[in-house]
Short mmCIF file of C-alpha atoms and ligand atoms in Angstrom, two decimals:
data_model
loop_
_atom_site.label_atom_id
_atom_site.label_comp_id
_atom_site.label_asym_id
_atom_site.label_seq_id
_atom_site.Cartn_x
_atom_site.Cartn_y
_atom_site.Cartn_z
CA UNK A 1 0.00 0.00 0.00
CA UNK A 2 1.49 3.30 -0.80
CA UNK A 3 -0.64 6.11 1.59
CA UNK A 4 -2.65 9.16 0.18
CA UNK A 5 -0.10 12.30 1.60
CA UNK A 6 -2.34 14.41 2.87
CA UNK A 7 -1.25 18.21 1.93
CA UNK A 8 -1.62 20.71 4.94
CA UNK A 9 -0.19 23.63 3.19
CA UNK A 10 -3.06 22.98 0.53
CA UNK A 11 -5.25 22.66 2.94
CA UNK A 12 -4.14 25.62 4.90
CA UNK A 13 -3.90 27.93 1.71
CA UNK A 14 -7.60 26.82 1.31
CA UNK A 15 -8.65 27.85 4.91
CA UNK A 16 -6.50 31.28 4.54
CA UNK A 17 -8.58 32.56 1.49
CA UNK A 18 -11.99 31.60 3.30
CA UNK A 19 -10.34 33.77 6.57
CA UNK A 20 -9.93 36.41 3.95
CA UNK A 21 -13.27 35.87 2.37
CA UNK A 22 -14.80 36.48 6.19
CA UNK A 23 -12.71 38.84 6.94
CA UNK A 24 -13.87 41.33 3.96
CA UNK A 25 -17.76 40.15 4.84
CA UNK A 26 -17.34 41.69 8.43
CA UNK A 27 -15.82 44.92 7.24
CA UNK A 28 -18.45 45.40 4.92
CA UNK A 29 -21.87 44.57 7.08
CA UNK A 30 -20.17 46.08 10.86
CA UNK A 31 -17.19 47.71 10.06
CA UNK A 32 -15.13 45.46 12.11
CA UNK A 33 -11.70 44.22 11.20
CA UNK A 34 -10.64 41.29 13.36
CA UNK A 35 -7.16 42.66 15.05
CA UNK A 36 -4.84 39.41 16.49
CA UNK A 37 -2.15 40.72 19.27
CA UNK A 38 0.85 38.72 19.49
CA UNK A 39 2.78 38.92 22.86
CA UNK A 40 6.81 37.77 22.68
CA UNK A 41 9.03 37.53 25.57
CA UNK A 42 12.50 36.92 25.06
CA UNK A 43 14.42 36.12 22.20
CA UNK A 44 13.67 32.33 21.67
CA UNK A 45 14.92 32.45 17.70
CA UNK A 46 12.46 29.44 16.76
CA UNK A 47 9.07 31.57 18.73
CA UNK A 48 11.13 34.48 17.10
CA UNK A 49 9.96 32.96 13.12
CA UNK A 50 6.71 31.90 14.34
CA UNK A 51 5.93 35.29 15.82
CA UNK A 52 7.19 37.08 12.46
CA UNK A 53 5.07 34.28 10.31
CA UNK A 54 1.71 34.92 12.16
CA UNK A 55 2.18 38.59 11.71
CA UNK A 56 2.56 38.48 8.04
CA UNK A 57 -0.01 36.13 7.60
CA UNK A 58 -2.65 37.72 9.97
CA UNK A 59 -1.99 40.93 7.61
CA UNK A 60 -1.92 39.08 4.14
CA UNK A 61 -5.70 37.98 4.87
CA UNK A 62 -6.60 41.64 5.86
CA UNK A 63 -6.67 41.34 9.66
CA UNK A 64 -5.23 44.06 12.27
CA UNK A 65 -1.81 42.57 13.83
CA UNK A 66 -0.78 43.80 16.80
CA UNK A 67 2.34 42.47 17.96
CA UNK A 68 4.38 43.17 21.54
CA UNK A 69 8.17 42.19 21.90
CA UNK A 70 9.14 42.25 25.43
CA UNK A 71 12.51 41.89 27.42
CA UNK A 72 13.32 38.31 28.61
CA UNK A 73 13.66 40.13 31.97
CA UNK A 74 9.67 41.52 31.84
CA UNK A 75 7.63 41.05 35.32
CA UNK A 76 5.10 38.87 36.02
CA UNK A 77 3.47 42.54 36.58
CA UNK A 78 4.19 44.04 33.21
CA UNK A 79 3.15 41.14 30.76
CA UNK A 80 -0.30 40.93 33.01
CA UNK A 81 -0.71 44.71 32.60
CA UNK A 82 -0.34 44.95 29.13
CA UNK A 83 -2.75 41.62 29.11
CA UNK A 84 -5.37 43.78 30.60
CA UNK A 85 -4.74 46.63 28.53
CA UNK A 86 -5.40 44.35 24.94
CA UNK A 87 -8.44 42.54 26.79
CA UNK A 88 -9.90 46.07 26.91
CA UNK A 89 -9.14 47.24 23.70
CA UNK A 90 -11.93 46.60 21.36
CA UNK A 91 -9.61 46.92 18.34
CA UNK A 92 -8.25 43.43 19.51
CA UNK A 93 -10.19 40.32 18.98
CA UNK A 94 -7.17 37.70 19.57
CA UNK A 95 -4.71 37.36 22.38
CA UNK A 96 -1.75 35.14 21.67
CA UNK A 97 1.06 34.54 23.72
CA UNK A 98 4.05 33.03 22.38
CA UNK A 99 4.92 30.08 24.30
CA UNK A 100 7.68 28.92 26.12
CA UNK A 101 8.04 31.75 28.21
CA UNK A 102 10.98 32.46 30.46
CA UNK A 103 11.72 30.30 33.39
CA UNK A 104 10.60 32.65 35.52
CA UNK A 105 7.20 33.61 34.29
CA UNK A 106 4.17 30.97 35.03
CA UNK A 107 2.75 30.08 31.95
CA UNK A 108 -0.96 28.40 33.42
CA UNK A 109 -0.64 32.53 35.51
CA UNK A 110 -0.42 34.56 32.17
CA UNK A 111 -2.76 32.41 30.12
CA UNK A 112 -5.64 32.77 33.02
CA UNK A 113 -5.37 36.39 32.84
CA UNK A 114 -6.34 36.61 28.65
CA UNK A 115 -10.06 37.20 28.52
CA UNK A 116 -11.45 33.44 27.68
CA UNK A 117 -13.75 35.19 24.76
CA UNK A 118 -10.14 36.50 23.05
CA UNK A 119 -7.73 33.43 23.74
CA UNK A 120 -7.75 32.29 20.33
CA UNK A 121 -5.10 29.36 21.34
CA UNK A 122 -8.34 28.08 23.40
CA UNK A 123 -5.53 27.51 26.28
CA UNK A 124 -7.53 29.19 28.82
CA UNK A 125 -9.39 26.92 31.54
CA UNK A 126 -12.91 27.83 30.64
CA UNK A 127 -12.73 27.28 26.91
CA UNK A 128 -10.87 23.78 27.69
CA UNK A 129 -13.61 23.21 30.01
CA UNK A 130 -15.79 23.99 27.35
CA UNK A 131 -14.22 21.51 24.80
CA UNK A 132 -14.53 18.41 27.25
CA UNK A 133 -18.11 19.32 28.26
CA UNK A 134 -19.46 19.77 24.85
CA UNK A 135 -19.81 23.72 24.74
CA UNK A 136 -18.38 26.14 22.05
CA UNK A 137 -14.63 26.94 22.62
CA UNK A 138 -12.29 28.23 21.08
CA UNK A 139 -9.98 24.90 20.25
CA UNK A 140 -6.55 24.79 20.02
CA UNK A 141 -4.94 26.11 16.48
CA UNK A 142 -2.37 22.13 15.92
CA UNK A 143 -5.64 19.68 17.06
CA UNK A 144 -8.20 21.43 15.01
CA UNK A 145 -6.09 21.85 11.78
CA UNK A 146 -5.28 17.52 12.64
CA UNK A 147 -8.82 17.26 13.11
CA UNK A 148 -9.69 19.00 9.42
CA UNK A 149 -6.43 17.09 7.89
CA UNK A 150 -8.28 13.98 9.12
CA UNK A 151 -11.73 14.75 7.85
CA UNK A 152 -10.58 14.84 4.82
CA UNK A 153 -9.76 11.72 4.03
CA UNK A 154 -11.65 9.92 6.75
CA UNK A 155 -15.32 12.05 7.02
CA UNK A 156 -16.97 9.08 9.15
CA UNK A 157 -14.48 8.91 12.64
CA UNK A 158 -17.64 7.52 15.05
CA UNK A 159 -16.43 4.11 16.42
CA UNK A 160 -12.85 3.94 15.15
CA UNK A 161 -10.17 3.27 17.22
CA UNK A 162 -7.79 6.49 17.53
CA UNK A 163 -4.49 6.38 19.71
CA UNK A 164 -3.60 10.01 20.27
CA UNK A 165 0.16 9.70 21.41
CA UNK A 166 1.40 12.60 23.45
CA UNK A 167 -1.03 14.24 26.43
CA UNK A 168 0.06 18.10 26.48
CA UNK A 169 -2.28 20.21 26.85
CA UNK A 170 -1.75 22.23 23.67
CA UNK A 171 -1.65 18.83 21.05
CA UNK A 172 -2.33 15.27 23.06
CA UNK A 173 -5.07 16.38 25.32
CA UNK A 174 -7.27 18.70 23.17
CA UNK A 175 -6.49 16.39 20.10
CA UNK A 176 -7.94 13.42 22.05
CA UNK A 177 -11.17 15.66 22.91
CA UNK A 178 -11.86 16.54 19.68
CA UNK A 179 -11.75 12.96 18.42
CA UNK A 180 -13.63 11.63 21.69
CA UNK A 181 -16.27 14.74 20.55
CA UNK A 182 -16.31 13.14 17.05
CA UNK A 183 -17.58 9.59 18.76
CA UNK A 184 -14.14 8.02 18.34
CA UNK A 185 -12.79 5.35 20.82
CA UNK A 186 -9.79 7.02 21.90
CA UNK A 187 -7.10 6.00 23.91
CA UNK A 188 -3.97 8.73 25.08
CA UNK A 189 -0.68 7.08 24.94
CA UNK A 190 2.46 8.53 26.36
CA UNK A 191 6.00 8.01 27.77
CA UNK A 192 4.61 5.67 31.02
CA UNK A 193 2.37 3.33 28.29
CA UNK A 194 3.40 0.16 27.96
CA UNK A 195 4.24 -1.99 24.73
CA UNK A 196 3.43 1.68 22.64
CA UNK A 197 3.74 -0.50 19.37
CA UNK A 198 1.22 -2.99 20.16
CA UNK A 199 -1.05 -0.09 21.39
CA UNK A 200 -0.80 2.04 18.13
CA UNK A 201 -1.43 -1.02 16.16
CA UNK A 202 -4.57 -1.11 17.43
CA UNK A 203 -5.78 2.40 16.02
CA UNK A 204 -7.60 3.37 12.68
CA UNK A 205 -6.71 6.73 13.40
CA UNK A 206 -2.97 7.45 14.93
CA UNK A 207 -1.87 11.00 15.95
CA UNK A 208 1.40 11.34 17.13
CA UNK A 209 2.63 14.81 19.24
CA UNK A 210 5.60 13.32 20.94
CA UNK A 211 8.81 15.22 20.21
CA UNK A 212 11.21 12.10 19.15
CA UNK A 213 11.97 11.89 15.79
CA UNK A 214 10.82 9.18 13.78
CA UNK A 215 9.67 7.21 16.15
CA UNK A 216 6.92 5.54 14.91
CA UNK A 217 7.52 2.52 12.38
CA UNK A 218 5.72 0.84 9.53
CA UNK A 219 5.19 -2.25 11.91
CA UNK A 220 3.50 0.31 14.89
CA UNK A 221 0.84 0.88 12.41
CA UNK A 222 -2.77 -0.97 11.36
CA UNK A 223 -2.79 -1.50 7.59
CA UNK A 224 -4.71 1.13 6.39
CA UNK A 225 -4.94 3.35 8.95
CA UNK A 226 -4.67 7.35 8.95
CA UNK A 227 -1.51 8.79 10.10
CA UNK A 228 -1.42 12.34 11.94
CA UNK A 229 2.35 12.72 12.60
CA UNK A 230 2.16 16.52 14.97
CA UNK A 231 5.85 16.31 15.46
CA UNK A 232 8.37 19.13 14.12
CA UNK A 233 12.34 17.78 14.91
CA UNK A 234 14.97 18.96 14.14
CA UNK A 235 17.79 15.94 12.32
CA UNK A 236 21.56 16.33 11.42
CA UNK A 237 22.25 15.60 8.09
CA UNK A 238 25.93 14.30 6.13
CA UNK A 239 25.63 17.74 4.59
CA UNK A 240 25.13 19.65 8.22
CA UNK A 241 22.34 21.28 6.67
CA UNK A 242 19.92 19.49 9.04
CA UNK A 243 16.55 18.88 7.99
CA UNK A 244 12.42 18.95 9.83
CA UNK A 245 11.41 15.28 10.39
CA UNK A 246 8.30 14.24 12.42
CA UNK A 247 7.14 11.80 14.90
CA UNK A 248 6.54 9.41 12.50
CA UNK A 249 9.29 7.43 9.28
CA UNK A 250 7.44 8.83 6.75
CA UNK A 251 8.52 6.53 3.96
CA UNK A 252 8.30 3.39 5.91
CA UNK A 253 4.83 4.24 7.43
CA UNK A 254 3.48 5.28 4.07
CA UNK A 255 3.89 1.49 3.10
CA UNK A 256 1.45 0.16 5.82
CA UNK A 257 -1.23 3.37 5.89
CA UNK A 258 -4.27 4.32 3.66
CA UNK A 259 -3.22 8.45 4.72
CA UNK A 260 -0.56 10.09 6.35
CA UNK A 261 0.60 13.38 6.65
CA UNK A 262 4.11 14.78 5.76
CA UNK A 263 6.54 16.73 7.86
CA UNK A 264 6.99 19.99 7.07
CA UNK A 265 4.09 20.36 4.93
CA UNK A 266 1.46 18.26 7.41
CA UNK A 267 -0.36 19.93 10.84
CA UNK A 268 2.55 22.41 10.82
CA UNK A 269 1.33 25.22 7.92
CA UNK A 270 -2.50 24.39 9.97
CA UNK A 271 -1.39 25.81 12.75
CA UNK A 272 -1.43 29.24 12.05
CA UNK A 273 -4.37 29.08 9.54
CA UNK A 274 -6.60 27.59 12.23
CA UNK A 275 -5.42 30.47 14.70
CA UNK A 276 -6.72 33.18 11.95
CA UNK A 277 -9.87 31.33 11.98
CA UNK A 278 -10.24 31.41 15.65
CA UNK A 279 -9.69 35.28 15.59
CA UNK A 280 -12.08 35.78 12.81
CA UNK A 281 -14.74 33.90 14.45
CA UNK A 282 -13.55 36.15 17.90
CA UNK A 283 -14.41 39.29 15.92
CA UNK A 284 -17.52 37.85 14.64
CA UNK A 285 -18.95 37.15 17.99
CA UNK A 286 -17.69 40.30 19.41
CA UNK A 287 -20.49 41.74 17.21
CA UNK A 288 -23.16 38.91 17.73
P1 NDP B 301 5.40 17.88 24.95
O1 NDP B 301 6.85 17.66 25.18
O2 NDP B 301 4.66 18.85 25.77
O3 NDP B 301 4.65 16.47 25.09
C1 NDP B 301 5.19 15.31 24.54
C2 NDP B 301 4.34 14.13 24.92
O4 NDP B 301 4.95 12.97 24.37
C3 NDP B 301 4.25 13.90 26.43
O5 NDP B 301 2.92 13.62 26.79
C4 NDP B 301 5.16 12.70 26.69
O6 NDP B 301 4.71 11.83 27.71
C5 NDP B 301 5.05 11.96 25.36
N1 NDP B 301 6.25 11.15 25.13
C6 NDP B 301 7.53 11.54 25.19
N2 NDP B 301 8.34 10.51 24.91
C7 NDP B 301 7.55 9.44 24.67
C8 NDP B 301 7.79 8.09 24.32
N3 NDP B 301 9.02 7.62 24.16
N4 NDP B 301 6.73 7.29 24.14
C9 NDP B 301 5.47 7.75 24.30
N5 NDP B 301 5.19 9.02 24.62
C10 NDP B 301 6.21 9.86 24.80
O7 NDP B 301 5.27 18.20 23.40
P2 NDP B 301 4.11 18.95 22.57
O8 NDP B 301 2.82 18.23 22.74
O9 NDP B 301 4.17 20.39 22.82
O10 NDP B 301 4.67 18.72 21.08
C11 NDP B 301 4.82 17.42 20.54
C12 NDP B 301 5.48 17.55 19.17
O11 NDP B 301 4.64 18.30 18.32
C13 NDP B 301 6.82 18.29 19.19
O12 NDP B 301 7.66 17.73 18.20
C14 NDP B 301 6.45 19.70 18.79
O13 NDP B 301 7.51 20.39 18.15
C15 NDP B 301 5.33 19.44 17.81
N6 NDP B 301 4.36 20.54 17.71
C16 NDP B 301 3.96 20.88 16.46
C17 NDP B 301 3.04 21.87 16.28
C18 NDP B 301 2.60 22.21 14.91
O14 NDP B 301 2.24 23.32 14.65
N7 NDP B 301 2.57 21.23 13.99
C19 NDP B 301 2.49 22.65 17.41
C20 NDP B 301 2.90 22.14 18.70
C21 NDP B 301 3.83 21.13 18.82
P3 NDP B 301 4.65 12.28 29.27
O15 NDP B 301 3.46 13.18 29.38
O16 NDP B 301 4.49 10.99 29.98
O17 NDP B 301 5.95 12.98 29.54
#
């Protein structure tokens, strides 16, 4: 079997131009444009890219960016104040803070303090509350782009078996929600599980947000069964270049699978779609 690659920057491109679409719809009937503020702290050089890609693409669809680079050194006092001062601001529809922060800033303490109807990373308590209890959250930008990967290819997820490896709370956790939400039977695997192959060869549906490259093998993995592969690492190569493999061996997985997703070019160009979609739909109930 050689597996259908599924195509997230397609996919993403897709979901960009309906943002844009939406975006020029609320302009015209309440003169709203949905503004996304971007909070950095520190100088991590890989939040550094992402920060500078979400700004251009929150402007190439016609949204408001907002964007504040802070010290490394910035109090827990300062980043909450200027928190406050964007949940306030009605010109601002989207709080995101760049995560990791510094060592000495509480990430669970700054996240509480974003008004739950502008966290657009759906990080905040009451909108992951609101994911596990049925309600209507904002969901986290790397599960929800998965989740639309996966739907197209596989629309009919009730009572398949999907092993969600990974249980952060920004991929594993939410990702598992969202396909418990969609009637799957899901299990969460992660670094205590035991026998992890035999477990994954069990699923119809396998997500993996671990972190170790190329982990998962053809031999982990159900004949025909839809591949999610989350993870973004980092590999030397002969030439030093390096190069971005996942979670998953690509080629050897796409022998055994019906679907599978690449990395770079799977969940990753998602991310950041789904996140304009979230602040578009934040402006759109600001007005409802
Ligand atoms: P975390 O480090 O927060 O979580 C990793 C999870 O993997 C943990 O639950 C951990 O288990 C589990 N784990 C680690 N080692 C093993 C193992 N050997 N076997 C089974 N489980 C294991 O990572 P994130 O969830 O933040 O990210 C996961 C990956 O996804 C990373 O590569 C990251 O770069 C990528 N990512 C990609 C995004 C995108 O836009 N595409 C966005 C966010 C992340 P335990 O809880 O027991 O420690």
């Amino acid at each position: 079997m050689t597996a259908t690659r599924i195509d997230g920057k397609a996919f993403a491109e897709k979901v960009r131009e309906e943002v844009a679409v939406g975006v020029k719809a609320l302009k015209a009937s309440h003169g709203v444009t949905p503004g996304l503020a971007v909070v950095l702290v520190g100088e991590d050089p890989a939040s550094q890219v992402y920060v500078r890609n979400k700004v251009r693409q929150t402007e190439a669809c016609g949204m408001q960016s907002f964007h504040h680079v802070l010290d490394t050194t910035t109090s827990r006092d300062s980043l909450l104040s200027i928190i406050e001062s964007l949940n306030a601001d009605p010109e601002v529809h989207g709080i995101l803070v760049q995560l990791p922060l510094p060592d000495h800033l509480d990430s669970r303490d700054v996240i509480e303090a974003i008004d739950p109807a502008k966290d657009v990373d759906g990080f905040h308590t009451s909108n992951v509350g609101e994911l596990w209890t049925g309600g209507e959250p904002f969901i986290p930008c790397t599960p929800i782009g998965c989740l639309r990967l996966l739907k197209s290819v596989e629309p009919n997820i009730a009572g398949k078996n999907a092993v969600v490896i990974g249980r952060s709370n920004i991929v594993g956790r939410p990702m598992a929600a969202l396909l418990l939400n969609e009637s799957a039977t899901v299990t969460i695997a992660h670094s205590k599980t035991k026998d992890l192959p035999a477990v994954c060869r069990q699923a119809d549906i396998l997500v993996a947000a671990v972190g170790r490259p190329q982990m998962v093998k053809a031999d982990w993995i159900k004949p025909g069964a839809v591949v999610l592969d989350v993870g973004i690492n980092r590999i030397e190569t002969e030439d030093g270049k390096g190069k971005l493999v996942g979670d998953v061996d690509f080629d050897d997985a796409s022998t055994v699978a019906s679907a599978i997703t690449p990395v770079p070019g799977g969940p990753g160009p998602m991310t950041i779609a789904c996140l304009l979609a979230n602040t578009l739909e934040a402006a759109k109930r600001s007005v409802s």
